Short mmCIF file of C-alpha atoms in Angstrom, two decimals:
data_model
loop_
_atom_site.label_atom_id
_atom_site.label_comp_id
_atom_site.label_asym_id
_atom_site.label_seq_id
_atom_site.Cartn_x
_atom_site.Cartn_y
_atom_site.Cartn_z
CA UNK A 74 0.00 0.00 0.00
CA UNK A 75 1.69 3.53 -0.97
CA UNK A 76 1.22 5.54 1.63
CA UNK A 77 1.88 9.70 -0.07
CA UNK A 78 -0.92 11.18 -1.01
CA UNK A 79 0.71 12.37 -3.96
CA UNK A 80 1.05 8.98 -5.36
CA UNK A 81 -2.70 8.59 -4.44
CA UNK A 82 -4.20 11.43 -6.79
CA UNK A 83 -1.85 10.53 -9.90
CA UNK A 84 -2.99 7.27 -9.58
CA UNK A 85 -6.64 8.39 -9.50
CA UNK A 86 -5.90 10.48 -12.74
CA UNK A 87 -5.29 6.99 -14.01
CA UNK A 88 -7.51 5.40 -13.20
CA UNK A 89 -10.29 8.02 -14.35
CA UNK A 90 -8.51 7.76 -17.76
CA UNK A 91 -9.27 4.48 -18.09
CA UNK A 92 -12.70 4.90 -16.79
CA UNK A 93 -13.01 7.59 -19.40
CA UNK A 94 -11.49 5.10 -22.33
CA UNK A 95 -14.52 2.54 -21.13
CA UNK A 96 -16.52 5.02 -21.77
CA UNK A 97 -15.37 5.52 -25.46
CA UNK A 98 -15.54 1.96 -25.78
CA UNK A 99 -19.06 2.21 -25.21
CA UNK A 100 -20.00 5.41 -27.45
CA UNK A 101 -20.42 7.69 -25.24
CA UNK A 102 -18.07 10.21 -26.38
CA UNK A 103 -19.59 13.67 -24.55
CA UNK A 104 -19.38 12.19 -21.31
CA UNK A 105 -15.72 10.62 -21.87
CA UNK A 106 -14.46 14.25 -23.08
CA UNK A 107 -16.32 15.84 -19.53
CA UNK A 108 -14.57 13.02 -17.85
CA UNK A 109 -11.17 13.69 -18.75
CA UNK A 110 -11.66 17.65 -18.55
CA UNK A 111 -13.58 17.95 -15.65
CA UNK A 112 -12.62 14.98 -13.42
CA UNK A 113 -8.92 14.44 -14.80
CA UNK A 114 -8.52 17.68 -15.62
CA UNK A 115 -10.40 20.16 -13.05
CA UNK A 116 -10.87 17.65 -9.65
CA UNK A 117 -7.38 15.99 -9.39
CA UNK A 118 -5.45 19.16 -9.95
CA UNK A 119 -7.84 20.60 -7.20
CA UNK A 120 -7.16 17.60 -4.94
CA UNK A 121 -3.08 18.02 -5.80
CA UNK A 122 -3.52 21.54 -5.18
CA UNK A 123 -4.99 21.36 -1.82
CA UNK A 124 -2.15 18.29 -0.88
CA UNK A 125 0.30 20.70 -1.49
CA UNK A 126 -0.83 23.50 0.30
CA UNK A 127 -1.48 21.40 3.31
CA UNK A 128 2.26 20.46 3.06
CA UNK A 129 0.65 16.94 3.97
CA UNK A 130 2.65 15.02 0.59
CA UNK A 131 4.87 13.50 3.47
CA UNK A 132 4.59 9.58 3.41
CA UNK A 133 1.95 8.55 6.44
CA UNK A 134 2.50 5.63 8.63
CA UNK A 135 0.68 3.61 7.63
CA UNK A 136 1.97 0.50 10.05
CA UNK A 137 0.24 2.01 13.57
CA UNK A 138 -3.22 1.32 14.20
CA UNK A 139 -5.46 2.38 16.83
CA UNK A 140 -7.76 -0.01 15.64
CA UNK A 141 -6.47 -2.99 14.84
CA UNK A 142 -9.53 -4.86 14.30
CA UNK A 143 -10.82 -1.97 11.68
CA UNK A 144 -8.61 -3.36 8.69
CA UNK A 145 -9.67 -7.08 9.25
CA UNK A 146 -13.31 -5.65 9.29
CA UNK A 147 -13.17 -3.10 6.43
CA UNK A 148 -11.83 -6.09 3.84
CA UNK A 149 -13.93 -8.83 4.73
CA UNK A 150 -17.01 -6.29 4.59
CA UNK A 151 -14.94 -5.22 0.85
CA UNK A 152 -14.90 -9.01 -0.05
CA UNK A 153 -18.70 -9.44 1.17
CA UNK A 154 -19.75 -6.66 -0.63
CA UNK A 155 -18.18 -7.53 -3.54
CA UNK A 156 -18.99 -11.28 -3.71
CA UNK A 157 -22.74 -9.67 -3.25
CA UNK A 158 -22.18 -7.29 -6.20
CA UNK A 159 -20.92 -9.78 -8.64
CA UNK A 160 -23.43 -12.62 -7.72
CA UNK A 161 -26.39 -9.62 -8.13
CA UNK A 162 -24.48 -8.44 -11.81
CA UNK A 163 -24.24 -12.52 -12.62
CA UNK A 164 -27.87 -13.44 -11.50
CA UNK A 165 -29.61 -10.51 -12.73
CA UNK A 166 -27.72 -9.24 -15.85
CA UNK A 167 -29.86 -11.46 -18.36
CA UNK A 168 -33.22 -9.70 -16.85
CA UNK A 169 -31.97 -6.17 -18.45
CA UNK A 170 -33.56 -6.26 -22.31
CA UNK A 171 -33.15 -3.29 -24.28
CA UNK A 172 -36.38 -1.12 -23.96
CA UNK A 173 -34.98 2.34 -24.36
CA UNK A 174 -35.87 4.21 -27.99
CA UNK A 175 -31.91 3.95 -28.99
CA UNK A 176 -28.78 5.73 -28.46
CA UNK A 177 -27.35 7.45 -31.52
CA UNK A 178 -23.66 6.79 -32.01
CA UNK A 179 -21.55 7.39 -34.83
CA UNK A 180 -21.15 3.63 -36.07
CA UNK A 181 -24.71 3.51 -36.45
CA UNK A 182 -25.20 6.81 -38.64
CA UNK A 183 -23.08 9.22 -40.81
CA UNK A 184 -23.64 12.35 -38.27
CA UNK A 185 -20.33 12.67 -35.73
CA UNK A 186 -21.98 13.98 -33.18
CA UNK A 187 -24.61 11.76 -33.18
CA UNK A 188 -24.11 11.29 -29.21
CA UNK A 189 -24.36 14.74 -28.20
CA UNK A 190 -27.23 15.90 -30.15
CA UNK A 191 -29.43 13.29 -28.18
CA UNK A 192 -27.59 13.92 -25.41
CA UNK A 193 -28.48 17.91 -25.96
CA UNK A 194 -31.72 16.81 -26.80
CA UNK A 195 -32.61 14.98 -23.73
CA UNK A 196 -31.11 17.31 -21.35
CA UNK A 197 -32.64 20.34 -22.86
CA UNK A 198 -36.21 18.76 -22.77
CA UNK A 199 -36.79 16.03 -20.37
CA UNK A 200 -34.40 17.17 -17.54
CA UNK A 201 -34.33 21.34 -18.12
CA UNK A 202 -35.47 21.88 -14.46
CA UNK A 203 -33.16 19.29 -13.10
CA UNK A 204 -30.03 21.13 -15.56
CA UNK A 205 -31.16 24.55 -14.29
CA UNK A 206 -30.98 23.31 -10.46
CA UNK A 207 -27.47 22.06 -11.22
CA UNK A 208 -26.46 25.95 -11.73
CA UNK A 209 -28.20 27.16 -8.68
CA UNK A 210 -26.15 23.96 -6.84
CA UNK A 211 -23.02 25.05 -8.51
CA UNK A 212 -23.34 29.11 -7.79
CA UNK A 213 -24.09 28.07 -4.12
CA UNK A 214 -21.26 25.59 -3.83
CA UNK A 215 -18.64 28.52 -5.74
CA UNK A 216 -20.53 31.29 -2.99
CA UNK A 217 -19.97 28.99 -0.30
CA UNK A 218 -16.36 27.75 -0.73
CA UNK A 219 -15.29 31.54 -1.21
CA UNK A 220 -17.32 32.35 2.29
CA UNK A 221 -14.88 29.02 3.58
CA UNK A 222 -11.89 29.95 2.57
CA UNK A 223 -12.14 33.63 3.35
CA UNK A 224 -9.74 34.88 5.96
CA UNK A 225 -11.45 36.10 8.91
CA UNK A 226 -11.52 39.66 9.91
CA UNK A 227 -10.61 40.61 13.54
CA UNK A 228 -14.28 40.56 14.97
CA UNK A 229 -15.17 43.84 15.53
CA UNK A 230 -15.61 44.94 19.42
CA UNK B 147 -6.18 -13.84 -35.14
CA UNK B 148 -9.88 -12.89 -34.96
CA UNK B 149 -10.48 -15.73 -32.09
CA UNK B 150 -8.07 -13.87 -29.54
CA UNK B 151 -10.48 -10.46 -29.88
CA UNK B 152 -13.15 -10.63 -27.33
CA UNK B 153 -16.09 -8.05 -27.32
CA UNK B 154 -16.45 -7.23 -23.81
CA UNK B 155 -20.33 -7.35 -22.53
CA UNK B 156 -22.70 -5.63 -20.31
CA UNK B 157 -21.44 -8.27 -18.01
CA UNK B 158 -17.74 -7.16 -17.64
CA UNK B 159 -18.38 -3.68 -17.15
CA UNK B 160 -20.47 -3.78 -14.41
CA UNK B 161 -17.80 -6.29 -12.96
CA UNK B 162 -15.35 -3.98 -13.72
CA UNK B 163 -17.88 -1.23 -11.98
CA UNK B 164 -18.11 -3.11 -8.57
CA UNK B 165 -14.57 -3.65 -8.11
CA UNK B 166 -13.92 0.25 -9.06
CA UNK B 167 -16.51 0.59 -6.35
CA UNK B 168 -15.47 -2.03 -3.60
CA UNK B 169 -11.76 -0.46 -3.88
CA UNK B 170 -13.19 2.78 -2.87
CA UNK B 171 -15.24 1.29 -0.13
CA UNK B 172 -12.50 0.01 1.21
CA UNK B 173 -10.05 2.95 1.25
CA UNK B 174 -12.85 4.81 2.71
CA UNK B 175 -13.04 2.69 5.89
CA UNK B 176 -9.40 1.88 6.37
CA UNK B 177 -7.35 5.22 5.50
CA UNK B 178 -7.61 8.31 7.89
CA UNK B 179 -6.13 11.42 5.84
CA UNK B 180 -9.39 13.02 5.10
CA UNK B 181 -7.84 13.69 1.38
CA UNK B 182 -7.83 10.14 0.33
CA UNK B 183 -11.12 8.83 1.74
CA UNK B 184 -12.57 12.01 -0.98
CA UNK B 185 -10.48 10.46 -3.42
CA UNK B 186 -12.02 7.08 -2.47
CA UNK B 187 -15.53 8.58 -2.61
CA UNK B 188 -14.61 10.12 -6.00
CA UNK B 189 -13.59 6.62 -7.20
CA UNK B 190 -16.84 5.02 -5.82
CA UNK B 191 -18.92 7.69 -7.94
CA UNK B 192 -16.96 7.46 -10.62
CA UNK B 193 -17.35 3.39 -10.51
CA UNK B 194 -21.22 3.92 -10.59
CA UNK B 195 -21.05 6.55 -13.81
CA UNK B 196 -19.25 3.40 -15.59
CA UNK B 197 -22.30 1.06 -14.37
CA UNK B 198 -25.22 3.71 -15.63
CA UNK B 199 -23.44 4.14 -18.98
CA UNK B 200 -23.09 -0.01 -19.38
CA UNK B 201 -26.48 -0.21 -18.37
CA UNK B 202 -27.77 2.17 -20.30
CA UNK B 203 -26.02 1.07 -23.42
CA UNK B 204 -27.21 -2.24 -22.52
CA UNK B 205 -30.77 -0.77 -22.46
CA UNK B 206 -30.44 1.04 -25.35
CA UNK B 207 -31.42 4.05 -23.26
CA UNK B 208 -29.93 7.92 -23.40
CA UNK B 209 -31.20 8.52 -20.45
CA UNK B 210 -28.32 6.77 -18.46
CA UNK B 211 -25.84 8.72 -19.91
CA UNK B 212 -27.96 11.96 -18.93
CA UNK B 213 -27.94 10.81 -15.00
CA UNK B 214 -24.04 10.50 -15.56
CA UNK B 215 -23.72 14.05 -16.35
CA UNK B 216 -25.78 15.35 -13.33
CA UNK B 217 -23.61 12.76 -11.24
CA UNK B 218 -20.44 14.48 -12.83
CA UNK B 219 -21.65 17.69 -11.99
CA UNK B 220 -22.86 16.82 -8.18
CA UNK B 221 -19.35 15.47 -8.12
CA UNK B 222 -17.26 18.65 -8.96
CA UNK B 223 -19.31 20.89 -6.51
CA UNK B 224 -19.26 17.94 -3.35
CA UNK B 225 -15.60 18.51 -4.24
CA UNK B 226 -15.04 21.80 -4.16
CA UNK B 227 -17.20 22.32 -0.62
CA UNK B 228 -15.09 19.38 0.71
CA UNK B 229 -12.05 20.25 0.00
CA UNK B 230 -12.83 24.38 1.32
CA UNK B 231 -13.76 22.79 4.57
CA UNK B 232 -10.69 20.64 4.73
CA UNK B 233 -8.50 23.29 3.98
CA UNK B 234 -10.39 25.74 7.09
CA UNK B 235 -9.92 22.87 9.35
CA UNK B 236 -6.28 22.00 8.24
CA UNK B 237 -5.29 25.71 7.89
CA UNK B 238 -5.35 26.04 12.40
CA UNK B 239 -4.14 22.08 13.35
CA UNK B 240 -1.29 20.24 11.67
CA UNK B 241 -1.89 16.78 11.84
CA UNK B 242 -4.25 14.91 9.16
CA UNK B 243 -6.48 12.59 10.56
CA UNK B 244 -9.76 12.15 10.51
CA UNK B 245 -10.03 10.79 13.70
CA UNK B 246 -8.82 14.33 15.23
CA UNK B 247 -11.95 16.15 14.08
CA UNK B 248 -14.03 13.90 16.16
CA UNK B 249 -13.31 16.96 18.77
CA UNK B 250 -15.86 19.49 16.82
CA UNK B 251 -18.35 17.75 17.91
CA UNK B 252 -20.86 20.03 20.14
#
């Protein structure tokens, strides 16, 4: 187990790369381009950014435990949970039949971006109230973080 | 030549999806620097975008790929309250560990 934190977030940008190629794989091109900008691009820079402010990119100890039982517990609840994943994916896979009304990908027609018209299209109609919350939820989260991170003023007496 | 190329299914993905997800699980319960259980949490979210766009590929559906765009977005602003909070808390103690914060409570 690496123990730097440093380590930890440029593996993450891995391993949301290849998250984003799976994506590709499965013609869903928008959401493979927001992954690598915003998650690869945006949230691990943000994550590196904060590590080395902190100063905390020093390797942790990872060999002290106050709890020793809480490793034992945390994989055999990890090996449950996955043995109870893959049996549900195994058992239950066959029941999904395609009922949607398609997706439009570029194998399947001559237009390029096939995938993000629909996508456009879908997000534009069906969920427009839903998009329109996500910009209140983003101004409140940029208002808030600014309010965080502000340096106090001496409190006036 | 052609016999060694295998089209992965629905079935792999999701595989591939829960163990993204267990991983994440995992780190969240063992590690205590506050940094890498929201890297862990970003993994686990990012593990069930890969299952919504299998799924809905699998059901021939748009819509799954629409949820994963909300879920990216959800994602960016959890992270950037998170890590404002971590930094405000980090900014007046030195050590990281989440088991030092237990002290704000009232």
């Amino acid at each position: 187990m690496r123990s730097n934190p440093v380590h930890a977030a440029l593996s993450l940008v891995l391993t949301l790369f290849g998250v984003a190629v799976m994506f590709v794989a499965q013609h869903a091109e928008f959401l493979a381009a927001v992954q690598v900008i915003v998650y690869a691009g945006a949230i691990v820079v943000l994550f590196l950014f904060v590590i080395m402010l902190l100063g905390v990119d020093r390797a942790e100890d990872l060999r002290t435990e106050p709890l020793a039982a809480q490793r034992w517990i945390a994989g055999l609840v990890g090996v449950a949970m996955l043995g109870l994943l893959v049996t549900a994916i195994l058992t239950g896979v066959d029941a999904v039949y395609p009922r949607g009304e398609g997706i439009a990908s570029v194998v399947a027609g001559d237009n390029p971006d096939a995938n993000i018209d629909q996508l456009a299209h879908i997000i534009f109609s069906d969920y427009v109230v839903a998009f329109e919350l996500t910009s209140v939820l983003l101004l409140v989260a940029v208002v808030g973080t600014v309010l965080l991170a502000r340096k106090r003023k001496a409190a006036k007496s | 030549m052609n016999a060694l190329v295998v089209v992965p299914t629905t079935t792999w993905y999701l595989v591939l999806s829960a163990v993204l997800f267990v991983i994440g699980m995992v780190g969240v319960m063992v590690r205590r620097n506050p940094l890498i259980m929201f890297m862990c949490i970003e993994l686990m979210l990012n593990a069930v975008n890969l299952s919504f766009v299998s799924l809905g590929r699998r059901l021939d559906d748009i819509h799954g790929q629409s949820i994963v765009f909300f879920v990216m977005v959800v994602a960016a602003a959890e992270v950037v309250v998170g890590l404002g909070i971590i930094v405000s808390i980090m900014r007046r103690r030195s050590g990281v560990n989440a088991d030092d914060l237990a002290e704000l409570k009232g």
